[in-house]
Coordinates of C-alpha atoms in Angstrom, one line a residue:
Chain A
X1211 CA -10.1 -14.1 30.9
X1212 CA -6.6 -13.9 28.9
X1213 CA -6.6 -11.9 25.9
X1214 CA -3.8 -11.3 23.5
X1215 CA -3.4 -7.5 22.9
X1216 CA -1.7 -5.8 19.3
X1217 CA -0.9 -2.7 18.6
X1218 CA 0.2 -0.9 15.3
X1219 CA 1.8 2.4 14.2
X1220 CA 1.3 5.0 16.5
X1221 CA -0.6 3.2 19.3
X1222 CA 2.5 0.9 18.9
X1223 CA 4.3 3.7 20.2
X1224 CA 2.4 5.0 22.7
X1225 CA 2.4 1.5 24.4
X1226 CA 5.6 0.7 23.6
X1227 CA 4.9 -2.5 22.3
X1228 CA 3.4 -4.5 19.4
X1229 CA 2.1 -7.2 21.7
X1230 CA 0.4 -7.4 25.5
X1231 CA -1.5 -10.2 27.3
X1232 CA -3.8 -9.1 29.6
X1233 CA -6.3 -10.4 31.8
X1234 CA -9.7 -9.2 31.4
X1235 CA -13.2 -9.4 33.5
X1236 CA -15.5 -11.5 32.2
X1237 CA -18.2 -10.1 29.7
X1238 CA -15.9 -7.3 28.8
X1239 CA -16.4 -5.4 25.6
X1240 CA -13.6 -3.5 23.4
X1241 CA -14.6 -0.5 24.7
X1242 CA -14.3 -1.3 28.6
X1243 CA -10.7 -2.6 27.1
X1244 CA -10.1 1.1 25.5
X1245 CA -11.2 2.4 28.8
X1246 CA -8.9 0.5 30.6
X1247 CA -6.0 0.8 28.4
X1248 CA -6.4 4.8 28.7
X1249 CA -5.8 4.3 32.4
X1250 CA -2.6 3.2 31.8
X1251 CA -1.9 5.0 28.2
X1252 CA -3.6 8.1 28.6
X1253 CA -2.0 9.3 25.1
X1254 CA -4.4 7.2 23.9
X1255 CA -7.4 8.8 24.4
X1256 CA -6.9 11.6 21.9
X1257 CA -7.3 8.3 19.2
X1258 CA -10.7 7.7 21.2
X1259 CA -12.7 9.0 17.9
X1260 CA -10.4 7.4 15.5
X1261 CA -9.5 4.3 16.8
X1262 CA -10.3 0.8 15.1
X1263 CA -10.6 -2.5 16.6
X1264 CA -10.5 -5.7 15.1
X1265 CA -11.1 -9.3 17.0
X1266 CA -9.4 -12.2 15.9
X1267 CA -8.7 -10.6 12.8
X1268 CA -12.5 -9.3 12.1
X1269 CA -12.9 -5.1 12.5
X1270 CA -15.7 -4.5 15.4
X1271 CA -16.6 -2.2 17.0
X1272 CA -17.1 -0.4 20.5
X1273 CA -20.0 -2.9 21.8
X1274 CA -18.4 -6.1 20.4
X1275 CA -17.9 -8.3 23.3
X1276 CA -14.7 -10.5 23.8
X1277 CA -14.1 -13.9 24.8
X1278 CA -11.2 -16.1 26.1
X1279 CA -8.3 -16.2 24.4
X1280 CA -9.5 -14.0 21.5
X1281 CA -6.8 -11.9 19.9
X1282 CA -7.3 -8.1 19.9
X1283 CA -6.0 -5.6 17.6
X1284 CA -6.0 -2.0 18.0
X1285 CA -5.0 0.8 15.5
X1286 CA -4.9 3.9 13.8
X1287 CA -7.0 4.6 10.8
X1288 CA -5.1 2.8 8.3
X1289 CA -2.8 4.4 5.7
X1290 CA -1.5 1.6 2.7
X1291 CA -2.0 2.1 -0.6
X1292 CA -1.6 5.1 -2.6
X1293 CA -2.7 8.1 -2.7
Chain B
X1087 CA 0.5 -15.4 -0.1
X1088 CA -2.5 -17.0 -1.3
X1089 CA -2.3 -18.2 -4.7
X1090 CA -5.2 -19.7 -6.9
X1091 CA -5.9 -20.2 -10.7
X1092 CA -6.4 -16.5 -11.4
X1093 CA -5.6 -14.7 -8.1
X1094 CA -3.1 -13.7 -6.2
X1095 CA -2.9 -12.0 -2.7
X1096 CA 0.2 -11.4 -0.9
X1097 CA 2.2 -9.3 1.6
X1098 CA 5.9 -8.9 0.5
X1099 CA 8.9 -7.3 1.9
X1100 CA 10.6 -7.4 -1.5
X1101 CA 10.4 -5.3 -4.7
X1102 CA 6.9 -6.3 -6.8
X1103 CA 7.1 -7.6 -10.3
X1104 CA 4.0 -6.1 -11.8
X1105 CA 4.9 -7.2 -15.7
X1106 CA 5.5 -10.9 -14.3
X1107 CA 2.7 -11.2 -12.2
X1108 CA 0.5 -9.7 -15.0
X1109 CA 1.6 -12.1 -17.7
X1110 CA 1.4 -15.2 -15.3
X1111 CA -2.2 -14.6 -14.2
X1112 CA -3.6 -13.1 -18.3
X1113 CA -5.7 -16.0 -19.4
X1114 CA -6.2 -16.4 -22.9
X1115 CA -9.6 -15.1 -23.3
X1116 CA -8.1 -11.5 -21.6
X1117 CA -7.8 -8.8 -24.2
X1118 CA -7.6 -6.0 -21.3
X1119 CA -5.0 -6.1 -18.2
X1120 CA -5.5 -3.0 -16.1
X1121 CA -2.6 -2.1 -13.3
X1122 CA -2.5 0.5 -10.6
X1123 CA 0.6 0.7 -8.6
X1124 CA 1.0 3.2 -5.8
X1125 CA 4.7 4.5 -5.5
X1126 CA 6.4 6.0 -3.1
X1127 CA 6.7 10.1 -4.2
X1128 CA 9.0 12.6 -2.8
X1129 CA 7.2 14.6 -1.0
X1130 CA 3.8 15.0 1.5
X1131 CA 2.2 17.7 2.8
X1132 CA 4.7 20.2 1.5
X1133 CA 8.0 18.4 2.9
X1134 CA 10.5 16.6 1.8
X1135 CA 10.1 12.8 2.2
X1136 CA 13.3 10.6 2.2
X1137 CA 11.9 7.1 2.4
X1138 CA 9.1 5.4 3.6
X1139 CA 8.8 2.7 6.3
X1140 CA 5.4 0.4 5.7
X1141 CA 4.3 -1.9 8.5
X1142 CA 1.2 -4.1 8.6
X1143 CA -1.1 -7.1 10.3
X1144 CA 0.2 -8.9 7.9
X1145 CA -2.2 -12.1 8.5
X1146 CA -5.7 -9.7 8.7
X1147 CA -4.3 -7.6 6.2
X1148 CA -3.8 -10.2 3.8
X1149 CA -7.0 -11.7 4.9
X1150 CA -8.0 -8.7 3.6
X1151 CA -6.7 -8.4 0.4
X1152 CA -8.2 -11.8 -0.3
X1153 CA -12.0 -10.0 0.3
X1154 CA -11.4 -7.2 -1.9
X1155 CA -10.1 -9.8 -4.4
X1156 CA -13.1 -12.3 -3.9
X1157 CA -15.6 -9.2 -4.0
X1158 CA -14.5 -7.5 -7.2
X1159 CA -14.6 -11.2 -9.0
X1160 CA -18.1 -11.4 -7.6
X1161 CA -19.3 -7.8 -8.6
X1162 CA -17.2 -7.3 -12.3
X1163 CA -17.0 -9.7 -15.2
X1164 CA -13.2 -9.9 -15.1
X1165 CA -10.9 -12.5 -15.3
X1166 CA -8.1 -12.7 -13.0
X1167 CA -7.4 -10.6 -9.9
X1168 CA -3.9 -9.8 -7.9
X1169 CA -3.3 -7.2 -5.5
X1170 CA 0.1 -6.9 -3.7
X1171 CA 1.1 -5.0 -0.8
X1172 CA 4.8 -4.4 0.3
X1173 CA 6.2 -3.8 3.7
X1174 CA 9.6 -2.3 5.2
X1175 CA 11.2 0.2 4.1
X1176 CA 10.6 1.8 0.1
X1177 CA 12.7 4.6 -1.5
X1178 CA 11.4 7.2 -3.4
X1179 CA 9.9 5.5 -7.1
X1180 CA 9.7 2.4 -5.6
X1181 CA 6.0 0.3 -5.9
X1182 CA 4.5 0.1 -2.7
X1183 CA 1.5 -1.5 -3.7
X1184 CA -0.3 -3.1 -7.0
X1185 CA -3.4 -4.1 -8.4
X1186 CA -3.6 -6.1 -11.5
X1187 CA -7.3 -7.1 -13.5
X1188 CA -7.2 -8.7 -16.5
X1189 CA -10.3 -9.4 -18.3
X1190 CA -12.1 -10.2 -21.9
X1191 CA -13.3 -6.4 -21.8
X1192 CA -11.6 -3.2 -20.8
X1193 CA -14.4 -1.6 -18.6
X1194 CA -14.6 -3.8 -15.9
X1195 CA -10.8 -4.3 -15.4
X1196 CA -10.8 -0.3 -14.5
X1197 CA -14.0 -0.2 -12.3
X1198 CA -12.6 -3.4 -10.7
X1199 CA -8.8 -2.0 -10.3
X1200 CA -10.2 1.0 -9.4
X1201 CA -12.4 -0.3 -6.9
X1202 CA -10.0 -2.9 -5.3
X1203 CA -7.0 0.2 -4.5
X1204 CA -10.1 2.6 -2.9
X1205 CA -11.1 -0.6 -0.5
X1206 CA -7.9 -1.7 -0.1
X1207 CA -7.0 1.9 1.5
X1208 CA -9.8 1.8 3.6
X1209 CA -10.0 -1.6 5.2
X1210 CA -6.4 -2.9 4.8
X1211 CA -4.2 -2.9 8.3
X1212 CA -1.1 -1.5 6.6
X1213 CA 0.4 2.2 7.7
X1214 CA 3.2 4.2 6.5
X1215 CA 5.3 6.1 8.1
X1216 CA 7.2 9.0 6.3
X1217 CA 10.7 9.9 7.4
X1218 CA 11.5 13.5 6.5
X1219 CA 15.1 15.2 6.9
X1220 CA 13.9 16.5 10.3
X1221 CA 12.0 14.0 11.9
X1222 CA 9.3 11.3 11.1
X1223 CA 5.7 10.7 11.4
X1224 CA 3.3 8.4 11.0
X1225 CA 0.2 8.9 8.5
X1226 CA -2.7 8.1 9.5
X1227 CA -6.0 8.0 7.5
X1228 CA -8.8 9.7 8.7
Chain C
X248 CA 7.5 8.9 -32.1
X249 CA 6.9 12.2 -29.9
X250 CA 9.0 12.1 -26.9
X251 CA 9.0 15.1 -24.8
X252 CA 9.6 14.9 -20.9
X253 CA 6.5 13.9 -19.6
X254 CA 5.0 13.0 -22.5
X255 CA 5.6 9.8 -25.2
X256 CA 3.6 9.0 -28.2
X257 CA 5.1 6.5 -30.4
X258 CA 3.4 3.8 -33.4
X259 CA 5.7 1.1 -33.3
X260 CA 6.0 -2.3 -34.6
X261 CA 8.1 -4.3 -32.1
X262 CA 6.9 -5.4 -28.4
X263 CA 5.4 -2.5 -26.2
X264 CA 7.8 -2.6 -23.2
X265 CA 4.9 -1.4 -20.4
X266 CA 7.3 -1.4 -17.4
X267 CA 10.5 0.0 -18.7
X268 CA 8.1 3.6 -20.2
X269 CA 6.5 3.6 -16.9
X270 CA 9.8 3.7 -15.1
X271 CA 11.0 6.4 -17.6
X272 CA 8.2 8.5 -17.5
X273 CA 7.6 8.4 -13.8
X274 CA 8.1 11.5 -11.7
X275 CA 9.8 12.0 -8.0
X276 CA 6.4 14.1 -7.4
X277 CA 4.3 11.0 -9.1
X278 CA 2.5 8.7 -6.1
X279 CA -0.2 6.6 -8.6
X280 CA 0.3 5.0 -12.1
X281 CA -2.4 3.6 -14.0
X282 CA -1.1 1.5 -17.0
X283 CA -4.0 -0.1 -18.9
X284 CA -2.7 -2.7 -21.8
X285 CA -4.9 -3.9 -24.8
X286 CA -4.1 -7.9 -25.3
X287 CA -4.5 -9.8 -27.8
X288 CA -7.1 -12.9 -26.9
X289 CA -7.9 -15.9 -28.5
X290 CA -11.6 -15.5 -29.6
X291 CA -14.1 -13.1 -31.3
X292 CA -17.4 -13.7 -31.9
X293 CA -17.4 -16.9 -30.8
X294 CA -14.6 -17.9 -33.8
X295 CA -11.2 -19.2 -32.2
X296 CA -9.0 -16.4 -33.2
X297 CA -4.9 -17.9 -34.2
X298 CA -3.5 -14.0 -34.8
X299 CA -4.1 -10.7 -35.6
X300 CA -2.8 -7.4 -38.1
X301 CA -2.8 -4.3 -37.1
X302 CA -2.2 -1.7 -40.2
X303 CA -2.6 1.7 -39.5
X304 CA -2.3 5.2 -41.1
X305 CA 0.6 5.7 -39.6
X306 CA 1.6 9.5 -39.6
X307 CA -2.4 10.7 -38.9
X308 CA -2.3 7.8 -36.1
X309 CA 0.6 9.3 -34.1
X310 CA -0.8 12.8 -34.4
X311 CA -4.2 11.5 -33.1
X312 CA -2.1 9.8 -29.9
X313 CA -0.5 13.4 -29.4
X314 CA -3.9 15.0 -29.7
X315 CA -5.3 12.5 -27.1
X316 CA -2.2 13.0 -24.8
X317 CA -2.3 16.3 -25.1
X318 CA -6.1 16.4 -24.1
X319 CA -6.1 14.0 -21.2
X320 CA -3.0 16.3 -19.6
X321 CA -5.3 19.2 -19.9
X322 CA -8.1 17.8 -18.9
X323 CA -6.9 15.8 -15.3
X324 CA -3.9 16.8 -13.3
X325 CA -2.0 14.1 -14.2
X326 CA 1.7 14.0 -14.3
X327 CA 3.1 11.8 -17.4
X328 CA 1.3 10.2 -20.2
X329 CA 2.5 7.9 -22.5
X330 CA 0.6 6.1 -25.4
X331 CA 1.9 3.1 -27.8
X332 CA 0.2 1.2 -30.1
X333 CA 1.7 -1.7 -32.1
X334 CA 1.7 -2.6 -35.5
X335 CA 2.3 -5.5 -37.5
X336 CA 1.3 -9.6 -36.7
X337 CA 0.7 -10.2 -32.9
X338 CA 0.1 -13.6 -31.3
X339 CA -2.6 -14.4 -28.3
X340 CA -0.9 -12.4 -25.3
X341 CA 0.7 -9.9 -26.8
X342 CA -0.3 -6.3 -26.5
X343 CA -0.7 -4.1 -28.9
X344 CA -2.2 -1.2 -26.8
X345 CA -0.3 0.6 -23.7
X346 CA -1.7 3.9 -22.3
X347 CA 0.8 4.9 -19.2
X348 CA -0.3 7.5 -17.0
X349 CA 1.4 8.5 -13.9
X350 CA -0.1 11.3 -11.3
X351 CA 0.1 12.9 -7.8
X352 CA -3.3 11.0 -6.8
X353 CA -4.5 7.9 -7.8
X354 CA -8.4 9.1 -9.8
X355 CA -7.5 11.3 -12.2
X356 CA -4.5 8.9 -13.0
X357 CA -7.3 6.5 -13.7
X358 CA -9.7 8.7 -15.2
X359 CA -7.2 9.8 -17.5
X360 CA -6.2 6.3 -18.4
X361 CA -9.8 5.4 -19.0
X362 CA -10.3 8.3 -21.3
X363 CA -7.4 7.8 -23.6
X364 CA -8.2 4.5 -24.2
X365 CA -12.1 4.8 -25.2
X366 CA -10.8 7.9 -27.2
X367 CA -8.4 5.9 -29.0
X368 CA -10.2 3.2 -29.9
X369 CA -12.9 5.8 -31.8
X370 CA -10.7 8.2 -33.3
X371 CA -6.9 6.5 -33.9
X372 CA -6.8 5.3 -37.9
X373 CA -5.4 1.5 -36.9
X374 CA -7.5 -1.9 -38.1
X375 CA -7.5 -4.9 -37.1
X376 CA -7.1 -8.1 -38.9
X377 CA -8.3 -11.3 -37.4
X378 CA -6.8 -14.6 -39.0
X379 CA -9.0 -17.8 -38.1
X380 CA -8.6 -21.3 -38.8
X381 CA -10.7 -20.9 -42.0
X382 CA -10.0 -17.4 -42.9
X383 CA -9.4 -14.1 -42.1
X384 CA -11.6 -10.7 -41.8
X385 CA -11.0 -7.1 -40.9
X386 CA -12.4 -6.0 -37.4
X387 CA -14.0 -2.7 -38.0
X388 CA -15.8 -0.1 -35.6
X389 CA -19.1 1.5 -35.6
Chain D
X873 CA -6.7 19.2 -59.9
X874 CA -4.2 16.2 -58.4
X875 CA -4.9 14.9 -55.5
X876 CA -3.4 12.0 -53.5
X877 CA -5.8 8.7 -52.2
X878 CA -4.9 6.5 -49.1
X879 CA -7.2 3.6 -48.2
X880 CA -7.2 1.5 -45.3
X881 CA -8.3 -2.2 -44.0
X882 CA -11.5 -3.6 -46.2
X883 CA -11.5 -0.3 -48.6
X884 CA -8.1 -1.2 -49.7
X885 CA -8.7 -4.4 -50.4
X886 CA -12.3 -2.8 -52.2
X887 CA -9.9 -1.0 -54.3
X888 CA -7.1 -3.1 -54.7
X889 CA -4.5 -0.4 -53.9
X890 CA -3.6 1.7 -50.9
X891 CA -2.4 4.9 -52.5
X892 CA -4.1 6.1 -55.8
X893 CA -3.2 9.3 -57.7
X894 CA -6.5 11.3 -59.3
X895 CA -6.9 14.2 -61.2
X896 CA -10.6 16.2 -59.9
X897 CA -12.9 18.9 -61.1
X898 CA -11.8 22.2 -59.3
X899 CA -14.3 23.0 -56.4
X900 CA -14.9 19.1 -56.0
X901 CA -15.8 17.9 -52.4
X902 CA -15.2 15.3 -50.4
X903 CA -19.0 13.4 -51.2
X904 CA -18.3 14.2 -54.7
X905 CA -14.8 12.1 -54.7
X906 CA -16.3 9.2 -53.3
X907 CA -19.3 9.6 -55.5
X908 CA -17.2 9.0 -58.5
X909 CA -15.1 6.1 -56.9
X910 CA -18.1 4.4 -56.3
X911 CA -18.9 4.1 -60.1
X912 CA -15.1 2.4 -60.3
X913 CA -15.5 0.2 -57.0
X914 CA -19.9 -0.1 -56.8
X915 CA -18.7 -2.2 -53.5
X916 CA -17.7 0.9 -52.1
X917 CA -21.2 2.4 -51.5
X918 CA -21.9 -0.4 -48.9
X919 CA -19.6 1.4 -46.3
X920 CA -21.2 4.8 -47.8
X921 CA -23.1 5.3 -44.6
X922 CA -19.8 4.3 -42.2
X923 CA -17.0 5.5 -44.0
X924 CA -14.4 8.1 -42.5
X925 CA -12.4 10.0 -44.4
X926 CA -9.5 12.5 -43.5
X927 CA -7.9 15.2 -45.8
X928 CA -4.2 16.0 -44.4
X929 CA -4.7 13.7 -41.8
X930 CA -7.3 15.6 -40.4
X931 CA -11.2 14.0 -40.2
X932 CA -14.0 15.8 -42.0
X933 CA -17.4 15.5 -43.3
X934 CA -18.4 15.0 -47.0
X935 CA -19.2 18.3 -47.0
X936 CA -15.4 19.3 -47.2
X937 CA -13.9 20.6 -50.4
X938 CA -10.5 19.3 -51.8
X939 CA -7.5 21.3 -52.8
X940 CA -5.2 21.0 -54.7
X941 CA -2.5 18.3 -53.7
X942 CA -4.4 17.4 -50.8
X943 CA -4.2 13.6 -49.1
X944 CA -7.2 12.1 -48.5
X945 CA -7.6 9.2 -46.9
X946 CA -10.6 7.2 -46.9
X947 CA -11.6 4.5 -44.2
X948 CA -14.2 2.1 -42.6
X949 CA -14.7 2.8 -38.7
X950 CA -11.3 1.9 -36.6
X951 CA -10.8 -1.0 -34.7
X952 CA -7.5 -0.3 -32.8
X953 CA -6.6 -0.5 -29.3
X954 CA -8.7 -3.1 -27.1
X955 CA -12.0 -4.3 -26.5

């Protein structure tokens, strides 16, 4: 299934880029994605821990399963605001 | 930017106008207006910060900016809400973000403010990266 | 009026200008302001309210401002404090309360704000005068 | 001994005036002063239980004794700032 893969701040940069498409398995979950993704970005395994994961615009976590099409974000802990 | 009678959410790449956005959204019943505005300081961790880049999911994060809004009207007897986020690139001084509550009393305009820019750190898909005379890095929360 | 850097107490009896002493008090070092402004609103007690008065004691008012200041930069690390209150006839909307306080961190910046303002309102010799349709009666504490 | 009286809000419109000269009894306190207003102004001992009062612009109880050329300002409970 085609998903639509974004990345922010330093995961932008350890990918290289703000936005993938990939194709997925069926019945994947975010975190057979992660484990994929650390395949090819094995940088990204130190985030493991930290990492957050939204679907279509919606935080999830780990176990949250993903469907066709869905839109997949993938990010640091977040830092706006203010101190 | 979502705008409705007494709120106001948006993600901006220009300068915020805190005083203007406060008197547009005061109702007539307010007697209290409470602001926070988060600025961009000179320093972090013991260095020397030049600027500051912000970059965001700008559609979740206002998204989220709208719940934080919608919750503190729900949990505080206040009367209007706005909380504005900028992005790109800030010098030192300059507002990076800003909540506004205006309400009849003055109590729940500061647990609300004060409420909305704690949440708003935590949940909002904005990070800022700090560019230092040698180098720069992104912060991260933890 | 008591202006010191970092510091600005001041009784005045033209329009609190909130933005321009927050950008003049602000620090490089200063990441958080919290600017909380009393307003003037349109009802009390379930009268429609057309004005107000303040009158104040004016010399032991401004000391009582200094004494706040002085306590709330003791009592939070806080960078810059600034309090104003206005004197004189005020229309619905207009403020006639500003307590400015800029910090490192955003909670004491609040905290601080908080406390000068609940302080104030108990200790600071100012009255109010509300003008109704059919008359007109001092506002005073308990 | 002179002393100089400021009143504020209702209590100056109670006594008509915001700034009274009076001449005292030596050793007079603060309770005695407004003792003896209240036989000029009986309105006055309404706000008996709530009144402030300040001598040099500092507050103090009815217990305080007066000096010679002191201020002393006399008050219902303040209503500045906000709600």
């Amino acid at each position: 299934m085609k998903v639509r893969l974004l990345f922010f701040a330093s995961l932008k940069d350890i990918v290289g880029s703000r936005d993938l498409r990939l194709d997925l398995p069926a019945n994947s979950t975010v975190g057979d994605l992660l484990t994929e993704l650390e395949k090819s970005y094995p940088q990204m395994k130190a985030y493991r821990p930290v990492i957050l994961t939204a679907v279509n615009e919606e935080y999830v976590d780990k176990s949250a399963s993903i469907s066709e099409g869905d839109e997949i974000a993938i990010f640091p802990p977040v830092s706006g605001g203010a101190r | 930017m979502i705008s409705r009678p007494g709120e106001l959410y948006q993600i901006t790449r220009e300068p915020i106008e805190v005083q203007g956005i406060s008197r547009k959204l005061l109702r007539a019943a307010d007697g209290a207006v409470c602001v926070f505005e988060g600025v961009v300081r000179d320093h972090s961790k013991g260095k020397r910060t030049l600027y500051l880049e912000y970059e965001g999911y700008e559609t979740m994060a206002l998204k989220k900016l709208e719940e934080i809004g919608l919750f503190v009207r729900g949990a505080w007897e206040i009367g209007t809400v706005a909380i504005v986020h900028r992005l790109g690139r800030m010098d030192i001084g300059e507002t990076s973000v800003a909540v506004i509550v205006t309400s009849s009393h003055r109590r729940p305009a500061f647990d609300a403010c004060h409420y909305a820019i704690d949440k708003l750190k935590k949940v909002v898909p904005i990070w800022k990266k700090e560019f230092f005379e040698d180098g720069e890095v992104w912060i991260e929360g933890q």
